[in-house]
Structure formats: C-alpha cells, structure tokens
mmCIF file of C-alpha atoms in Angstrom:
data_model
loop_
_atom_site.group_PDB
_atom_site.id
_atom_site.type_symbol
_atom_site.label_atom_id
_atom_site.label_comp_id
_atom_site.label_asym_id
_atom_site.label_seq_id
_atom_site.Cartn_x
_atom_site.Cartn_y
_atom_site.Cartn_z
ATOM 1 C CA UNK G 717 107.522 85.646 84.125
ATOM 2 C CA UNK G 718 109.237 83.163 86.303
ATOM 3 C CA UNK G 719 107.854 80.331 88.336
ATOM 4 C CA UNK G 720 108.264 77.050 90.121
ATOM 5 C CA UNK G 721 106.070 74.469 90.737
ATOM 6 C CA UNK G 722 103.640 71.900 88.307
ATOM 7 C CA UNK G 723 101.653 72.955 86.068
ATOM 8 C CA UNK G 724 98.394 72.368 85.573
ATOM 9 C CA UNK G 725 94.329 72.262 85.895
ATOM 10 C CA UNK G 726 93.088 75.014 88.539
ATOM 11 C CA UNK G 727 89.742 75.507 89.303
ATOM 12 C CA UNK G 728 87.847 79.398 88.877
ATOM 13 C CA UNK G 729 89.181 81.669 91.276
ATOM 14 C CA UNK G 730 86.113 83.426 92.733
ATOM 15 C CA UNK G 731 85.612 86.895 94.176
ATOM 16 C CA UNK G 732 88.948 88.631 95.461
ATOM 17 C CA UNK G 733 89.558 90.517 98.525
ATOM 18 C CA UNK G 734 92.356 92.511 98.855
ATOM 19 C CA UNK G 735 93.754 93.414 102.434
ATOM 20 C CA UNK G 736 95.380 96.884 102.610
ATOM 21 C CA UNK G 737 97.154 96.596 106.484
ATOM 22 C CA UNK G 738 97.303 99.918 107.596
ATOM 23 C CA UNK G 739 98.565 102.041 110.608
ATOM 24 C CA UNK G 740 98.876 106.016 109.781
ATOM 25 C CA UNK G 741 97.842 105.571 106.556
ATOM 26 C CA UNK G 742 95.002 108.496 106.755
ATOM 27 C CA UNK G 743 97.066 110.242 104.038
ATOM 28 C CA UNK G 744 97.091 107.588 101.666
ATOM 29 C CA UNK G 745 94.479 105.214 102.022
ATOM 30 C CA UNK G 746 91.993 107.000 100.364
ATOM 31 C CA UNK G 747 93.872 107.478 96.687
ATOM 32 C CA UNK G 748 94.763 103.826 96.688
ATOM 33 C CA UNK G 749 91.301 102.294 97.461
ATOM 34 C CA UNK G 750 89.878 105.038 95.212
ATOM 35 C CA UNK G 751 92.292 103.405 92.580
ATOM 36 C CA UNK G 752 92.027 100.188 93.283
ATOM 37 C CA UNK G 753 88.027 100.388 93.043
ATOM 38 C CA UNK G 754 88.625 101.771 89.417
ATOM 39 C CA UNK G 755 91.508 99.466 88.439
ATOM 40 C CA UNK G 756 89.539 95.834 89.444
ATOM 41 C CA UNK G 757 85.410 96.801 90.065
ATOM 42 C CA UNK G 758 84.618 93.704 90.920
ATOM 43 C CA UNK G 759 87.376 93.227 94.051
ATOM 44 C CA UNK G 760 85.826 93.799 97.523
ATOM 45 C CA UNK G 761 88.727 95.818 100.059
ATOM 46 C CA UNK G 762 89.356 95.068 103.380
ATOM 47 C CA UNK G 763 91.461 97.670 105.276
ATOM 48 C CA UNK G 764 92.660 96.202 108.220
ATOM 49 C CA UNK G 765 93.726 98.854 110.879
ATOM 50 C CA UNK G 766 96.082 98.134 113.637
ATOM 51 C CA UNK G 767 94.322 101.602 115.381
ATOM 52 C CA UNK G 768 95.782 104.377 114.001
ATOM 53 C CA UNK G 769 96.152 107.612 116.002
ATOM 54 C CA UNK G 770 96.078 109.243 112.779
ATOM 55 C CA UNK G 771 92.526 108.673 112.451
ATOM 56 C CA UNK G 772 92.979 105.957 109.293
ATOM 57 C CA UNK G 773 90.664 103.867 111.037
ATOM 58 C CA UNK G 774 87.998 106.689 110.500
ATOM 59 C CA UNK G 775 88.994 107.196 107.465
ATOM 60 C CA UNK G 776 88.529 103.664 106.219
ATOM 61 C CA UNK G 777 84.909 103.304 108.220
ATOM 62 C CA UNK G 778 83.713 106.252 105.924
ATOM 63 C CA UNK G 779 84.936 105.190 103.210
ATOM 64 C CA UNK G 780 82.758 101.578 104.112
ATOM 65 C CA UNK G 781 80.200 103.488 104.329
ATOM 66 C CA UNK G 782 80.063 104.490 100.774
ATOM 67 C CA UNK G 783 80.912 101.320 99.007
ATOM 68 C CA UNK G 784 79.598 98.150 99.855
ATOM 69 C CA UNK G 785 82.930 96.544 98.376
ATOM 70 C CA UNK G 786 85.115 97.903 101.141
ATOM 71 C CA UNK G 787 85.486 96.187 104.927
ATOM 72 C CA UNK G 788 87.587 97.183 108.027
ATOM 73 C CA UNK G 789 88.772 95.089 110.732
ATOM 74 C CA UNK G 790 89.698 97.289 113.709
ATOM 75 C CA UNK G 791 92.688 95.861 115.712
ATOM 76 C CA UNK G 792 93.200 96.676 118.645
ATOM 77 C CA UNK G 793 97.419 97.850 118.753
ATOM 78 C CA UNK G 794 99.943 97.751 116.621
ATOM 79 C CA UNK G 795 101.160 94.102 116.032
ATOM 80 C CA UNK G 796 103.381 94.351 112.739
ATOM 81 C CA UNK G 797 102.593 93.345 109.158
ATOM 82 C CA UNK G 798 102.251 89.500 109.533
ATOM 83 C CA UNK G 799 99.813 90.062 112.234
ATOM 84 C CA UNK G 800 97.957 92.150 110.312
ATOM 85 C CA UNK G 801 97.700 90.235 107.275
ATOM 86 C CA UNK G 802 96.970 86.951 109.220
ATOM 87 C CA UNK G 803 93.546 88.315 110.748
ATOM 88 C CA UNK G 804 92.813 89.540 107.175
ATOM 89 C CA UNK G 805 93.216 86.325 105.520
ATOM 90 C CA UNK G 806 91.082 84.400 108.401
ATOM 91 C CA UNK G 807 88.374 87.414 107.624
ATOM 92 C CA UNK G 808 88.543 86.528 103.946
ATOM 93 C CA UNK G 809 88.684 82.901 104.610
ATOM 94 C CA UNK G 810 85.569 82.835 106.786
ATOM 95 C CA UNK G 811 83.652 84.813 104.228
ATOM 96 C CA UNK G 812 83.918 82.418 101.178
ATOM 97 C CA UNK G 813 86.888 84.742 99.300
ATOM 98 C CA UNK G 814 88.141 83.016 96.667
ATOM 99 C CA UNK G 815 91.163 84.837 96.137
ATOM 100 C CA UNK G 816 93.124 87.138 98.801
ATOM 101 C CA UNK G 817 95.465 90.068 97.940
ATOM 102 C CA UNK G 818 98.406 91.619 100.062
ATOM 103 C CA UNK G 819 98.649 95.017 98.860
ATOM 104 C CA UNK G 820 100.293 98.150 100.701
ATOM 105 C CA UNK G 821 98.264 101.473 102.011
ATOM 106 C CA UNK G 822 101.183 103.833 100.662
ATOM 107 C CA UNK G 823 100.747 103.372 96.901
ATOM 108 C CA UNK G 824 103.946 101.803 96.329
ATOM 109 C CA UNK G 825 102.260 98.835 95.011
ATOM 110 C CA UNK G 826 100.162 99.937 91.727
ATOM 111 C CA UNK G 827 96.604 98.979 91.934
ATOM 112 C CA UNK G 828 96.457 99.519 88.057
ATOM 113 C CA UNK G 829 98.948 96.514 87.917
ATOM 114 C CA UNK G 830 96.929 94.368 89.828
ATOM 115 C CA UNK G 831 95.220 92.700 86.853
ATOM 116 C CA UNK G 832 98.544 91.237 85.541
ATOM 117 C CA UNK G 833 98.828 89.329 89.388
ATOM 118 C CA UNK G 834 94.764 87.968 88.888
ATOM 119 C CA UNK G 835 95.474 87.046 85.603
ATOM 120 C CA UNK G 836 98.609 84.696 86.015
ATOM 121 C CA UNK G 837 96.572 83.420 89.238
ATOM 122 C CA UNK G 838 94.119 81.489 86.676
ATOM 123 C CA UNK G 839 97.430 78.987 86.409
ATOM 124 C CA UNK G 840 99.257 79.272 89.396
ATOM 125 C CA UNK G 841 98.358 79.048 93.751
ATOM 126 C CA UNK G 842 100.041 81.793 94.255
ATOM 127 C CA UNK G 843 101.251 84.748 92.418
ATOM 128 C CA UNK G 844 103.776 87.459 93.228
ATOM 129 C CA UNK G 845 104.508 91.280 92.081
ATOM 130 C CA UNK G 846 108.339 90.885 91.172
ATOM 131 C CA UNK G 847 110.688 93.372 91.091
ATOM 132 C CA UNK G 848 113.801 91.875 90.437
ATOM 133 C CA UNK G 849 112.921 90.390 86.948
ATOM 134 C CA UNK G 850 112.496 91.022 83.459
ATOM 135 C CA UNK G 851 110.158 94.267 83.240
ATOM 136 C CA UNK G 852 109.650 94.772 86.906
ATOM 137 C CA UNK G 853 111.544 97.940 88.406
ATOM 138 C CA UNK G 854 111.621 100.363 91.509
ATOM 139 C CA UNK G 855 111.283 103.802 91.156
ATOM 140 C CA UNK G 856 112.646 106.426 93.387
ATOM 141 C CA UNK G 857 114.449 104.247 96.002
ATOM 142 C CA UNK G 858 117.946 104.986 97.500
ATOM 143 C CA UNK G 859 120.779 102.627 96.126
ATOM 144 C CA UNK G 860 121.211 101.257 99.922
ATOM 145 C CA UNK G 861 117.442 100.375 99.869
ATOM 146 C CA UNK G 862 118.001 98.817 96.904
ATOM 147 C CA UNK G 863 120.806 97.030 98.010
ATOM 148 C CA UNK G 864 119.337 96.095 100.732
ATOM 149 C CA UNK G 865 115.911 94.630 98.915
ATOM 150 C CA UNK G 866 117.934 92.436 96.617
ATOM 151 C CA UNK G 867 120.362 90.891 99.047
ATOM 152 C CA UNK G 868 117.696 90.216 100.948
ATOM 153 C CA UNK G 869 115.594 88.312 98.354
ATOM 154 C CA UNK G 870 118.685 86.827 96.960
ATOM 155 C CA UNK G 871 120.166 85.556 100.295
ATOM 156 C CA UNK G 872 116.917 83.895 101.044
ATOM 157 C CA UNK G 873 116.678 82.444 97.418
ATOM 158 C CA UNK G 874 119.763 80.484 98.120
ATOM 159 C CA UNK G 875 119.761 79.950 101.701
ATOM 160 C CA UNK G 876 115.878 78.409 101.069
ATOM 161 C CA UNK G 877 116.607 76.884 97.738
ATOM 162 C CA UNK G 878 113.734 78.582 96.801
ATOM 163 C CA UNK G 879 113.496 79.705 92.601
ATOM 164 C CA UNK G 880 112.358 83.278 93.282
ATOM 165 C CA UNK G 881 113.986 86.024 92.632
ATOM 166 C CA UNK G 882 111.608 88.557 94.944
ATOM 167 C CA UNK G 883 111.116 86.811 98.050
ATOM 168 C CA UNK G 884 110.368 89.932 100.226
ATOM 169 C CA UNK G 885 108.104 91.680 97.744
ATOM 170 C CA UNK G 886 104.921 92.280 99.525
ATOM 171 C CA UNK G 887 102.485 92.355 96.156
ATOM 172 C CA UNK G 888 100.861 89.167 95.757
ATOM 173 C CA UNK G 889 97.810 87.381 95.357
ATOM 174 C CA UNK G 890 96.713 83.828 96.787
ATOM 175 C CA UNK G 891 94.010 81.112 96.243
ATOM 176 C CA UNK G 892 92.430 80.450 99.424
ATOM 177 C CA UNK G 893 93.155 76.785 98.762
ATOM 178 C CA UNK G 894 96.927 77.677 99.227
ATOM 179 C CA UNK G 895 96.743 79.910 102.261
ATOM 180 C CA UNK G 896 94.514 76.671 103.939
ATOM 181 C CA UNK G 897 97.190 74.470 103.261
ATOM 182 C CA UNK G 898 100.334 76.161 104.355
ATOM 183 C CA UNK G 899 99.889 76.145 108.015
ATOM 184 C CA UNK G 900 99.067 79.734 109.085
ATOM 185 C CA UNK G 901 98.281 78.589 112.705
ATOM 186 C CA UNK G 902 101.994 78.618 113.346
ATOM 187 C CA UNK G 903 103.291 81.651 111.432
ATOM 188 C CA UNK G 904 104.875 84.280 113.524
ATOM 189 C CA UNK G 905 107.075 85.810 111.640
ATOM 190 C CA UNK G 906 106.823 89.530 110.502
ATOM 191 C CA UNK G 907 107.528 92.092 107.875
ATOM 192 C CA UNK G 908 109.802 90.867 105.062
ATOM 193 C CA UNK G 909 110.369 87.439 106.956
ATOM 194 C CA UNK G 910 106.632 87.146 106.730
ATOM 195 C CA UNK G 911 106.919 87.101 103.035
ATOM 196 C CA UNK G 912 109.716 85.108 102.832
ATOM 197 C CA UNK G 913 108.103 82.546 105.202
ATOM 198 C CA UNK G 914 104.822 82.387 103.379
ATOM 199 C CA UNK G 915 106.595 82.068 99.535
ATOM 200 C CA UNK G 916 109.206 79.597 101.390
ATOM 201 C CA UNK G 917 106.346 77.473 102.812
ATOM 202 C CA UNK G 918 104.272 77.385 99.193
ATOM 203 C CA UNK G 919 107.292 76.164 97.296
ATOM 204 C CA UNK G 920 108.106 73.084 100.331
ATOM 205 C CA UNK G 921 104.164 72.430 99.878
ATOM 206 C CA UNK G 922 104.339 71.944 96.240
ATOM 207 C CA UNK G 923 102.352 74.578 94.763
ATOM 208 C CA UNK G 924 102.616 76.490 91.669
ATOM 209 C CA UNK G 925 104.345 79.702 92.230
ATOM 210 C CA UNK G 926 104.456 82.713 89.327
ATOM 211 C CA UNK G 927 106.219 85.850 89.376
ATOM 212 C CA UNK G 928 104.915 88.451 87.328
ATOM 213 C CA UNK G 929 106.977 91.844 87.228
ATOM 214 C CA UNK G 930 105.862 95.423 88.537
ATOM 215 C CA UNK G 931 106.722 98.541 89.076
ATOM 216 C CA UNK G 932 107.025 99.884 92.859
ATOM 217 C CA UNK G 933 106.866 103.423 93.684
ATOM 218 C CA UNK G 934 108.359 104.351 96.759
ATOM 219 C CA UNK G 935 105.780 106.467 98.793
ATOM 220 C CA UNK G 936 105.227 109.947 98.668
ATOM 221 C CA UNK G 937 103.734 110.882 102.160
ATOM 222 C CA UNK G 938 104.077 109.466 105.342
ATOM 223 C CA UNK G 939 106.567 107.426 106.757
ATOM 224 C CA UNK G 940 108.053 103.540 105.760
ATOM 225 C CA UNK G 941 107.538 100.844 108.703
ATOM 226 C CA UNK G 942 111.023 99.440 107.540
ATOM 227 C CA UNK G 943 113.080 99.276 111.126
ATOM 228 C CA UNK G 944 116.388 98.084 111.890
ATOM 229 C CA UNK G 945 114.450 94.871 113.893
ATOM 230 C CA UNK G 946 112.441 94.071 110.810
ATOM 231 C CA UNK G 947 115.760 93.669 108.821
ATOM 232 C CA UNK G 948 117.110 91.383 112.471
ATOM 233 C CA UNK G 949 114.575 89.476 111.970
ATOM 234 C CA UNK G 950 114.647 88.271 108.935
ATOM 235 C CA UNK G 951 117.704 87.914 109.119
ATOM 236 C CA UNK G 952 118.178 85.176 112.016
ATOM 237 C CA UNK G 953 114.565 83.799 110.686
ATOM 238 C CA UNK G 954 115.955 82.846 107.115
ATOM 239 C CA UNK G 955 119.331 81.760 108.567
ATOM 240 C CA UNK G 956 117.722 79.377 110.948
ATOM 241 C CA UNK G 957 115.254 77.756 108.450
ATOM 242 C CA UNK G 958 118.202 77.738 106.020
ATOM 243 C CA UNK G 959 120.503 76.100 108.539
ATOM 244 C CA UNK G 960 117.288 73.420 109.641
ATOM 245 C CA UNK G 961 116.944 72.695 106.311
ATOM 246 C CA UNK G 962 120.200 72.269 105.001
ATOM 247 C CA UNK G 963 120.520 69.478 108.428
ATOM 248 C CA UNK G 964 117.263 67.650 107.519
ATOM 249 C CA UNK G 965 118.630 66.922 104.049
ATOM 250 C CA UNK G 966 122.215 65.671 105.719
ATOM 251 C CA UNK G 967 120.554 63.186 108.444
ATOM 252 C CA UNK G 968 117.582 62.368 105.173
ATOM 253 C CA UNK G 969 120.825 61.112 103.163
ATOM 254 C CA UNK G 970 122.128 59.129 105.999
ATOM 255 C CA UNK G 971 119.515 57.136 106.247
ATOM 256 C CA UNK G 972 118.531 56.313 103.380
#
C-alpha cells in the first residue's frame, strides 16, 4: 500500500454507490452488477448510460427493476468517460451517498476486490485500485498496452509531482467530502486525463490518498473505448498542468 497525504481521524463513511459508465456494455453489464451485488450487499449501483444502441440501457432498467439497490441515469449521447462519471457523482451527491465508486462495465475491474478499496477508505479521502505496485498486476494485456499504461502513469507522476504510481487507473473509491472539495464544476477533461486530473487535484488539495493493489483483467467481450485522442489528450492535458505548475513555483520563489 502506498499513499500520500496526513494521516488521521475520518469520520464513518456511509452507504456507497458505485457508478458503472456504460455505452455497449449489454454484454457485460449484467455479470458485473450480478457480481458486484454478491461481492459488497450493502452497495447501491448506478449504471449510468450514455444511450447505447446496443440496448445496455434496457438492460440496466430491467435489471432496476429487480433490485432496489441498482439506479440508471439515461444520457442522452455519448460524451466520454469524465462526462459520464461527473453526472454520476452529482446523482450520488444529491442523494446523501456517502461514498462513490468508479468502476468499469467490462469486468476488468474485480468487483470481488472491491472490499480491499472500502476498507483502506476508513483512513484515507480517496482510495485507488493500483496496478503498478506491490501485489497489483494486469492480466492478459499486450506489452504495448502495458507500455503504454505505465508511461502514462509514470510521466504524470513526475510531470505532477504527484506520489502515485497508478495515476490513470480507473478503480477507485471517494468520500463525498473529497469529490465536494476538488472543484468538479470546472473539470473537463476525459478518459485517462480524467483520472489523472481528479488524483492530481486531491493530492494539491491536501487529502489523504491510498493505493491499494489489484488485479485487472482485460475484457473478454466487446470492444475497449481506448482511442488514439484519449491518449492526445492526456497527453497535452498533463504537459500543460505540468508546465503551469512547474512556472507557478518559479515566479512563487521570486517573490518571496
């Protein structure tokens, strides 16, 4: 386990919510919430649907309609990841959640693992599913995703100043008190530069951050939303925040 951040008294953390973003997820979605119900009872779900043409909306309205514990939000188009998660959080946030959970539709994050996250939570604001440390592991990627994965996280780790060693991992679980106080009203980045902005923005804020390691799987069916422009992105995001900070601390020295 790795962290960063003070130590110290944290109040209870209440009922979770875990948001599952999903678009085309119809042949997944059902396995994970299945397992996530069995993993953590007492979690509520909220799938939040950027409207599939797969018919994973549908899918995720029946399975409402079985178990009080599960929500949908129906979007309206596709808007990417940090969208997605955004409009969960506010949902969560609105409805008294005490804790909220980014989790993926296609299984590659374990629900079973999700206790380990809840549990380091108790002493921490915001907890993430590692990878790239002791005990945490991928399973079935390509060396170039790889690669790709851990020069990402350890470009922004150095560029940020930032004492993670997954930055992009998209397993993690918040205290509402931490999402309210980093700012969301101005967050428009997306896919792995949404992670990185949100665990960038925690650490600048001061609060506890944990890394706890996991196991990813990469997905069986369907099809990964990674794109060429998601990788763009976060690249000329984490450069330019990298670059502004790097300048505040220069013209901070100066006059001081």
């Amino acid at each position: 386990m790795t962290d960063g951040g003070e130590p110290g008294e944290r109040g209870p953390l209440g009922t979770t919510l875990v948001i599952i973003p999903t678009y085309n997820e119809a042949d997944n979605l059902k396995n994970v919430v299945s397992r996530l119900r069995s993993a953590v009872p007492d979690a509520h779900v909220l799938v939040a649907d950027d409207n599939s043409p797969d018919g994973t909306g549908k899918l995720a309205d029946e399975l409402a309609a079985r178990d009080d514990s599960v929500h949908v939000l129906h979007r309206t188009a596709k808007e990417g990841l940090g969208a997605a998660y955004l409009a969960g959080f506010r949902w969560g946030i609105a409805r008294d959640y005490g804790v909220l959970v980014e989790m993926d539709a296609d299984g590659s994050h374990q629900p079973e693992e999700l206790h380990r996250l809840l549990t380091a939570l108790k002493g921490a604001d915001l907890v993430l599913g590692s990878r790239w440390i002791a005990g945490g592991r991928v399973v079935n990627w390509p060396r170039t995703r790889e690669l790709l994965s851990r020069g990402g996280s350890t470009y922004s780790r150095l560029l940020l100043d930032v004492p993670l060693r997954d930055v992009t991992g998209g397993f993690r679980a918040f205290r509402r008190e931490t999402l309210e106080g980093l700012g969301m009203e101005d967050v428009a980045s997306q896919g792995y530069c949404f992670q990185v902005d949100l665990a960038h923005r925690a650490v600048r804020a001061g609060y506890r951050v944990v890394e706890v390691p996991i196991t990813f799987v990469e997905r069986e069916r369907g099809n990964s939303k990674m794109s060429r422009d998601i990788v763009a992105e976060a690249l000329w995001r984490v450069t330019a925040w990298g670059v502004e900070g790097r300048v505040k601390k220069i013209l901070g020295r100066r006059h001081t």
